[in-house]
Amino acid sequence: MARELKENEIKPDIPSYVSITPWITYDSQMDNLRFVVAKKNVVPSNQCQGTTYLNLVKWTDYKLGIGKYTEWTEEKYYKELARFTKTKSHVTEYKFHNMLFEDLFSGKASIKSKKFTLENIKDHIEESKAPVIFSIDVREAFNPKAKAEMGHVIMAVGKCNNGISVHDPRGKFFANYKDLDGNQVFFPNKTLDRIGRKSVGIYCVTILKEKK
């Protein structure tokens, strides 16, 4: 009788795999620089949300054929974000990152919230071939004894029967984020169901106007 696979041993089911279109080919790692936005220090420990939204902006720019995705950097992203953020708390609120996204791609792409379920993430990728941003609790990787959630923002880019592939700007969850290789990370269904921050919701991108 075959043993049950550990969570970190589960791989994507290729026959059922569906990814966003186009697939992301650029380096999505954080630059680990430091920025000040609305008097808030943005450092590697709280940079995942901005870097993930930066990846989304670059993907959307490329998808729409705007042709400026290579010009986007973390420095440029946070400078643009500063147009909307007025207080320190705004810098890590989805509302303001979404406001910037809607401003950049008005009439061409939109981002809408939905309830956090694996089905909603997978259905959106299946139907729209576009990314989904959501948050996971990474206490297991960084500090298993922590009582409060440790939120970490990532972007879903593919799905299959076994789980969901994401772009994770910090590294790999199962390596306790020590490898710094997060260009593509696979989360089994069981793992995401456990660590997904269901109270936060998910943010789904829809392309309204395809490039000709």
Short mmCIF file of the C-alpha atoms (twelve columns), coordinates in Angstrom:
data_MODEL
# 
_entry.id   MODEL 
# 
loop_
_atom_site.group_PDB 
_atom_site.id 
_atom_site.type_symbol 
_atom_site.label_atom_id 
_atom_site.label_alt_id 
_atom_site.label_comp_id 
_atom_site.label_asym_id 
_atom_site.label_seq_id 
_atom_site.Cartn_x 
_atom_site.Cartn_y 
_atom_site.Cartn_z 
_atom_site.pdbx_PDB_model_num 
ATOM 1   C CA . MET A 1   0.000   0.000  0.000   1 
ATOM 2   C CA . ALA A 2   1.440   3.369  -1.036  1 
ATOM 3   C CA . ARG A 3   2.141   5.831  1.754   1 
ATOM 4   C CA . GLU A 4   0.272   9.105  1.905   1 
ATOM 5   C CA . LEU A 5   2.277   11.976 0.443   1 
ATOM 6   C CA . LYS A 6   3.373   14.791 2.721   1 
ATOM 7   C CA . GLU A 7   2.007   18.198 1.768   1 
ATOM 8   C CA . ASN A 8   5.362   19.404 0.459   1 
ATOM 9   C CA . GLU A 9   5.598   16.341 -1.787  1 
ATOM 10  C CA . ILE A 10  2.345   16.930 -3.650  1 
ATOM 11  C CA . LYS A 11  2.934   18.182 -7.198  1 
ATOM 12  C CA . PRO A 12  0.664   19.797 -9.808  1 
ATOM 13  C CA . ASP A 13  -1.653  17.509 -11.740 1 
ATOM 14  C CA . ILE A 14  -0.573  18.346 -15.284 1 
ATOM 15  C CA . PRO A 15  -3.642  16.989 -17.188 1 
ATOM 16  C CA . SER A 16  -5.950  19.303 -15.210 1 
ATOM 17  C CA . TYR A 17  -3.581  22.281 -15.067 1 
ATOM 18  C CA . VAL A 18  -4.774  25.720 -16.259 1 
ATOM 19  C CA . SER A 19  -2.617  28.859 -16.018 1 
ATOM 20  C CA . ILE A 20  -3.050  32.566 -16.548 1 
ATOM 21  C CA . THR A 21  -2.341  33.800 -20.078 1 
ATOM 22  C CA . PRO A 22  0.320   34.919 -20.762 1 
ATOM 23  C CA . TRP A 23  2.569   33.140 -18.284 1 
ATOM 24  C CA . ILE A 24  4.876   35.472 -16.342 1 
ATOM 25  C CA . THR A 25  8.497   35.224 -17.442 1 
ATOM 26  C CA . TYR A 26  10.122  38.102 -15.527 1 
ATOM 27  C CA . ASP A 27  11.835  37.895 -12.162 1 
ATOM 28  C CA . SER A 28  9.235   38.524 -9.462  1 
ATOM 29  C CA . GLN A 29  11.604  38.628 -6.493  1 
ATOM 30  C CA . MET A 30  11.673  41.561 -4.100  1 
ATOM 31  C CA . ASP A 31  14.553  43.990 -4.486  1 
ATOM 32  C CA . ASN A 32  14.749  44.182 -0.665  1 
ATOM 33  C CA . LEU A 33  15.102  47.940 -0.843  1 
ATOM 34  C CA . ARG A 34  13.629  50.398 1.630   1 
ATOM 35  C CA . PHE A 35  11.044  53.036 0.856   1 
ATOM 36  C CA . VAL A 36  9.054   55.651 2.730   1 
ATOM 37  C CA . VAL A 37  5.398   55.962 1.726   1 
ATOM 38  C CA . ALA A 38  3.008   58.236 3.644   1 
ATOM 39  C CA . LYS A 39  5.672   58.395 6.393   1 
ATOM 40  C CA . LYS A 40  5.618   54.591 6.696   1 
ATOM 41  C CA . ASN A 41  8.875   52.677 6.365   1 
ATOM 42  C CA . VAL A 42  8.394   49.955 3.761   1 
ATOM 43  C CA . VAL A 43  11.006  47.266 4.362   1 
ATOM 44  C CA . PRO A 44  11.378  43.614 3.287   1 
ATOM 45  C CA . SER A 45  9.248   42.398 6.187   1 
ATOM 46  C CA . ASN A 46  6.181   44.322 4.977   1 
ATOM 47  C CA . GLN A 47  6.970   44.569 1.279   1 
ATOM 48  C CA . CYS A 48  5.142   41.476 -0.024  1 
ATOM 49  C CA . GLN A 49  1.879   43.265 -0.795  1 
ATOM 50  C CA . GLY A 50  3.495   46.017 -2.852  1 
ATOM 51  C CA . THR A 51  5.731   43.561 -4.697  1 
ATOM 52  C CA . THR A 52  2.800   41.274 -5.459  1 
ATOM 53  C CA . TYR A 53  0.741   44.164 -6.797  1 
ATOM 54  C CA . LEU A 54  3.783   45.282 -8.794  1 
ATOM 55  C CA . ASN A 55  3.827   41.821 -10.398 1 
ATOM 56  C CA . LEU A 56  0.138   42.229 -11.165 1 
ATOM 57  C CA . VAL A 57  0.694   45.649 -12.743 1 
ATOM 58  C CA . LYS A 58  3.500   44.276 -14.912 1 
ATOM 59  C CA . TRP A 59  1.375   41.309 -16.016 1 
ATOM 60  C CA . THR A 60  -1.601  43.539 -16.841 1 
ATOM 61  C CA . ASP A 61  0.582   46.006 -18.756 1 
ATOM 62  C CA . TYR A 62  1.973   43.131 -20.817 1 
ATOM 63  C CA . LYS A 63  -1.432  41.532 -21.321 1 
ATOM 64  C CA . LEU A 64  -2.877  44.797 -22.604 1 
ATOM 65  C CA . GLY A 65  0.063   45.429 -24.933 1 
ATOM 66  C CA . ILE A 66  0.954   48.767 -23.312 1 
ATOM 67  C CA . GLY A 67  4.612   47.868 -23.600 1 
ATOM 68  C CA . LYS A 68  5.940   49.521 -20.448 1 
ATOM 69  C CA . TYR A 69  6.045   46.537 -18.104 1 
ATOM 70  C CA . THR A 70  9.850   46.476 -18.078 1 
ATOM 71  C CA . GLU A 71  9.852   50.038 -16.728 1 
ATOM 72  C CA . TRP A 72  7.995   49.054 -13.558 1 
ATOM 73  C CA . THR A 73  10.148  48.663 -10.442 1 
ATOM 74  C CA . GLU A 74  9.332   48.585 -6.750  1 
ATOM 75  C CA . GLU A 75  10.579  52.166 -6.478  1 
ATOM 76  C CA . LYS A 76  8.238   53.297 -9.258  1 
ATOM 77  C CA . TYR A 77  5.337   51.302 -7.819  1 
ATOM 78  C CA . TYR A 78  5.597   52.845 -4.352  1 
ATOM 79  C CA . LYS A 79  5.972   56.312 -5.850  1 
ATOM 80  C CA . GLU A 80  2.706   55.782 -7.723  1 
ATOM 81  C CA . LEU A 81  1.040   54.320 -4.631  1 
ATOM 82  C CA . ALA A 82  1.931   57.473 -2.700  1 
ATOM 83  C CA . ARG A 83  -0.602  59.361 -4.842  1 
ATOM 84  C CA . PHE A 84  -3.376  57.545 -2.958  1 
ATOM 85  C CA . THR A 85  -1.977  56.765 0.498   1 
ATOM 86  C CA . LYS A 86  -2.293  59.497 3.097   1 
ATOM 87  C CA . THR A 87  -1.592  57.618 6.342   1 
ATOM 88  C CA . LYS A 88  0.741   54.796 7.362   1 
ATOM 89  C CA . SER A 89  -2.075  52.271 7.551   1 
ATOM 90  C CA . HIS A 90  -3.091  52.966 3.948   1 
ATOM 91  C CA . VAL A 91  0.185   51.503 2.670   1 
ATOM 92  C CA . THR A 92  -0.810  47.967 3.676   1 
ATOM 93  C CA . GLU A 93  -4.529  48.187 2.879   1 
ATOM 94  C CA . TYR A 94  -5.827  46.434 -0.226  1 
ATOM 95  C CA . LYS A 95  -8.184  49.331 -0.910  1 
ATOM 96  C CA . PHE A 96  -5.382  51.676 -1.886  1 
ATOM 97  C CA . HIS A 97  -3.418  49.185 -3.969  1 
ATOM 98  C CA . ASN A 98  -6.666  48.435 -5.801  1 
ATOM 99  C CA . MET A 99  -7.307  52.163 -6.299  1 
ATOM 100 C CA . LEU A 100 -3.916  52.494 -7.979  1 
ATOM 101 C CA . PHE A 101 -4.592  49.454 -10.178 1 
ATOM 102 C CA . GLU A 102 -7.971  50.824 -11.273 1 
ATOM 103 C CA . ASP A 103 -6.409  54.223 -11.987 1 
ATOM 104 C CA . LEU A 104 -3.611  52.744 -14.092 1 
ATOM 105 C CA . PHE A 105 -5.909  50.530 -16.156 1 
ATOM 106 C CA . SER A 106 -9.219  52.416 -16.121 1 
ATOM 107 C CA . GLY A 107 -11.588 50.968 -18.709 1 
ATOM 108 C CA . LYS A 108 -9.118  48.240 -19.633 1 
ATOM 109 C CA . ALA A 109 -8.931  46.028 -16.538 1 
ATOM 110 C CA . SER A 110 -10.638 45.782 -13.165 1 
ATOM 111 C CA . ILE A 111 -10.001 44.149 -9.800  1 
ATOM 112 C CA . LYS A 112 -12.880 42.921 -7.640  1 
ATOM 113 C CA . SER A 113 -13.087 41.188 -4.279  1 
ATOM 114 C CA . LYS A 114 -14.675 37.804 -3.646  1 
ATOM 115 C CA . LYS A 115 -14.984 35.461 -0.688  1 
ATOM 116 C CA . PHE A 116 -11.888 33.364 -0.011  1 
ATOM 117 C CA . THR A 117 -12.522 29.828 -1.202  1 
ATOM 118 C CA . LEU A 118 -10.301 27.536 -3.232  1 
ATOM 119 C CA . GLU A 119 -13.197 27.146 -5.658  1 
ATOM 120 C CA . ASN A 120 -13.407 30.905 -6.257  1 
ATOM 121 C CA . ILE A 121 -9.670  31.147 -6.927  1 
ATOM 122 C CA . LYS A 122 -9.694  28.180 -9.275  1 
ATOM 123 C CA . ASP A 123 -12.890 29.222 -11.062 1 
ATOM 124 C CA . HIS A 124 -11.506 32.697 -11.764 1 
ATOM 125 C CA . ILE A 125 -8.297  31.331 -13.265 1 
ATOM 126 C CA . GLU A 126 -10.297 28.809 -15.295 1 
ATOM 127 C CA . GLU A 127 -12.723 31.400 -16.652 1 
ATOM 128 C CA . SER A 128 -10.566 34.525 -16.952 1 
ATOM 129 C CA . LYS A 129 -7.010  33.187 -17.343 1 
ATOM 130 C CA . ALA A 130 -6.057  36.087 -15.070 1 
ATOM 131 C CA . PRO A 131 -4.370  36.325 -11.638 1 
ATOM 132 C CA . VAL A 132 -5.906  36.315 -8.174  1 
ATOM 133 C CA . ILE A 133 -4.300  38.083 -5.216  1 
ATOM 134 C CA . PHE A 134 -4.856  36.705 -1.727  1 
ATOM 135 C CA . SER A 135 -3.232  36.364 1.680   1 
ATOM 136 C CA . ILE A 136 -1.909  33.390 3.635   1 
ATOM 137 C CA . ASP A 137 -0.891  32.978 7.277   1 
ATOM 138 C CA . VAL A 138 2.816   32.121 7.352   1 
ATOM 139 C CA . ARG A 139 3.242   31.474 11.070  1 
ATOM 140 C CA . GLU A 140 4.151   27.856 10.330  1 
ATOM 141 C CA . ALA A 141 7.110   29.013 8.261   1 
ATOM 142 C CA . PHE A 142 8.376   31.927 10.337  1 
ATOM 143 C CA . ASN A 143 7.175   31.477 13.923  1 
ATOM 144 C CA . PRO A 144 4.966   28.455 14.727  1 
ATOM 145 C CA . LYS A 145 4.486   29.655 18.309  1 
ATOM 146 C CA . ALA A 146 3.021   33.015 17.278  1 
ATOM 147 C CA . LYS A 147 -0.557  33.545 18.424  1 
ATOM 148 C CA . ALA A 148 -1.503  36.229 15.908  1 
ATOM 149 C CA . GLU A 149 -1.731  35.650 12.164  1 
ATOM 150 C CA . MET A 150 1.275   36.630 10.056  1 
ATOM 151 C CA . GLY A 151 -0.248  37.799 6.802   1 
ATOM 152 C CA . HIS A 152 1.637   37.324 3.543   1 
ATOM 153 C CA . VAL A 153 0.293   38.464 0.159   1 
ATOM 154 C CA . ILE A 154 0.795   36.285 -2.930  1 
ATOM 155 C CA . MET A 155 -0.660  35.933 -6.433  1 
ATOM 156 C CA . ALA A 156 -2.303  32.829 -7.881  1 
ATOM 157 C CA . VAL A 157 -1.244  32.110 -11.465 1 
ATOM 158 C CA . GLY A 158 -2.365  28.528 -12.087 1 
ATOM 159 C CA . LYS A 159 -4.659  25.805 -10.786 1 
ATOM 160 C CA . CYS A 160 -5.204  22.072 -11.055 1 
ATOM 161 C CA . ASN A 161 -7.002  19.298 -9.217  1 
ATOM 162 C CA . ASN A 162 -4.186  19.079 -6.660  1 
ATOM 163 C CA . GLY A 163 -3.828  22.750 -5.768  1 
ATOM 164 C CA . ILE A 164 -2.818  26.243 -6.872  1 
ATOM 165 C CA . SER A 165 0.423   27.704 -8.271  1 
ATOM 166 C CA . VAL A 166 1.413   31.162 -7.111  1 
ATOM 167 C CA . HIS A 167 4.046   33.833 -7.525  1 
ATOM 168 C CA . ASP A 168 5.463   34.392 -4.060  1 
ATOM 169 C CA . PRO A 169 7.880   37.336 -3.859  1 
ATOM 170 C CA . ARG A 170 9.640   36.095 -0.745  1 
ATOM 171 C CA . GLY A 171 10.424  32.445 -1.469  1 
ATOM 172 C CA . LYS A 172 8.870   29.052 -0.775  1 
ATOM 173 C CA . PHE A 173 6.594   28.312 2.177   1 
ATOM 174 C CA . PHE A 174 7.778   24.715 2.589   1 
ATOM 175 C CA . ALA A 175 11.415  25.848 2.711   1 
ATOM 176 C CA . ASN A 176 10.526  28.282 5.499   1 
ATOM 177 C CA . TYR A 177 11.294  31.098 3.064   1 
ATOM 178 C CA . LYS A 178 15.037  30.537 3.261   1 
ATOM 179 C CA . ASP A 179 15.583  29.792 -0.434  1 
ATOM 180 C CA . LEU A 180 14.523  33.184 -1.871  1 
ATOM 181 C CA . ASP A 181 13.273  31.391 -4.987  1 
ATOM 182 C CA . GLY A 182 9.615   32.255 -5.246  1 
ATOM 183 C CA . ASN A 183 9.081   32.677 -8.942  1 
ATOM 184 C CA . GLN A 184 6.681   29.731 -8.914  1 
ATOM 185 C CA . VAL A 185 5.386   27.968 -5.806  1 
ATOM 186 C CA . PHE A 186 2.795   25.189 -5.624  1 
ATOM 187 C CA . PHE A 187 0.361   24.949 -2.714  1 
ATOM 188 C CA . PRO A 188 -1.685  21.757 -2.312  1 
ATOM 189 C CA . ASN A 189 -5.408  22.198 -1.651  1 
ATOM 190 C CA . LYS A 190 -5.036  20.963 1.935   1 
ATOM 191 C CA . THR A 191 -2.304  23.480 2.716   1 
ATOM 192 C CA . LEU A 192 -4.152  26.484 1.332   1 
ATOM 193 C CA . ASP A 193 -7.364  25.479 3.049   1 
ATOM 194 C CA . ARG A 194 -5.435  25.536 6.341   1 
ATOM 195 C CA . ILE A 195 -3.310  28.674 5.943   1 
ATOM 196 C CA . GLY A 196 -5.490  30.803 3.655   1 
ATOM 197 C CA . ARG A 197 -6.709  33.949 5.405   1 
ATOM 198 C CA . LYS A 198 -10.410 33.470 4.756   1 
ATOM 199 C CA . SER A 199 -11.348 36.659 6.606   1 
ATOM 200 C CA . VAL A 200 -9.430  38.800 4.114   1 
ATOM 201 C CA . GLY A 201 -11.006 37.651 0.859   1 
ATOM 202 C CA . ILE A 202 -9.444  37.445 -2.589  1 
ATOM 203 C CA . TYR A 203 -8.942  40.008 -5.358  1 
ATOM 204 C CA . CYS A 204 -9.632  38.888 -8.909  1 
ATOM 205 C CA . VAL A 205 -8.416  40.650 -12.034 1 
ATOM 206 C CA . THR A 206 -10.520 40.839 -15.167 1 
ATOM 207 C CA . ILE A 207 -9.268  42.129 -18.491 1 
ATOM 208 C CA . LEU A 208 -11.948 44.324 -20.040 1 
ATOM 209 C CA . LYS A 209 -10.175 45.323 -23.218 1 
ATOM 210 C CA . GLU A 210 -7.786  42.899 -24.926 1 
ATOM 211 C CA . LYS A 211 -4.945  44.224 -27.064 1 
ATOM 212 C CA . LYS A 212 -5.605  44.012 -30.805 1 
# 
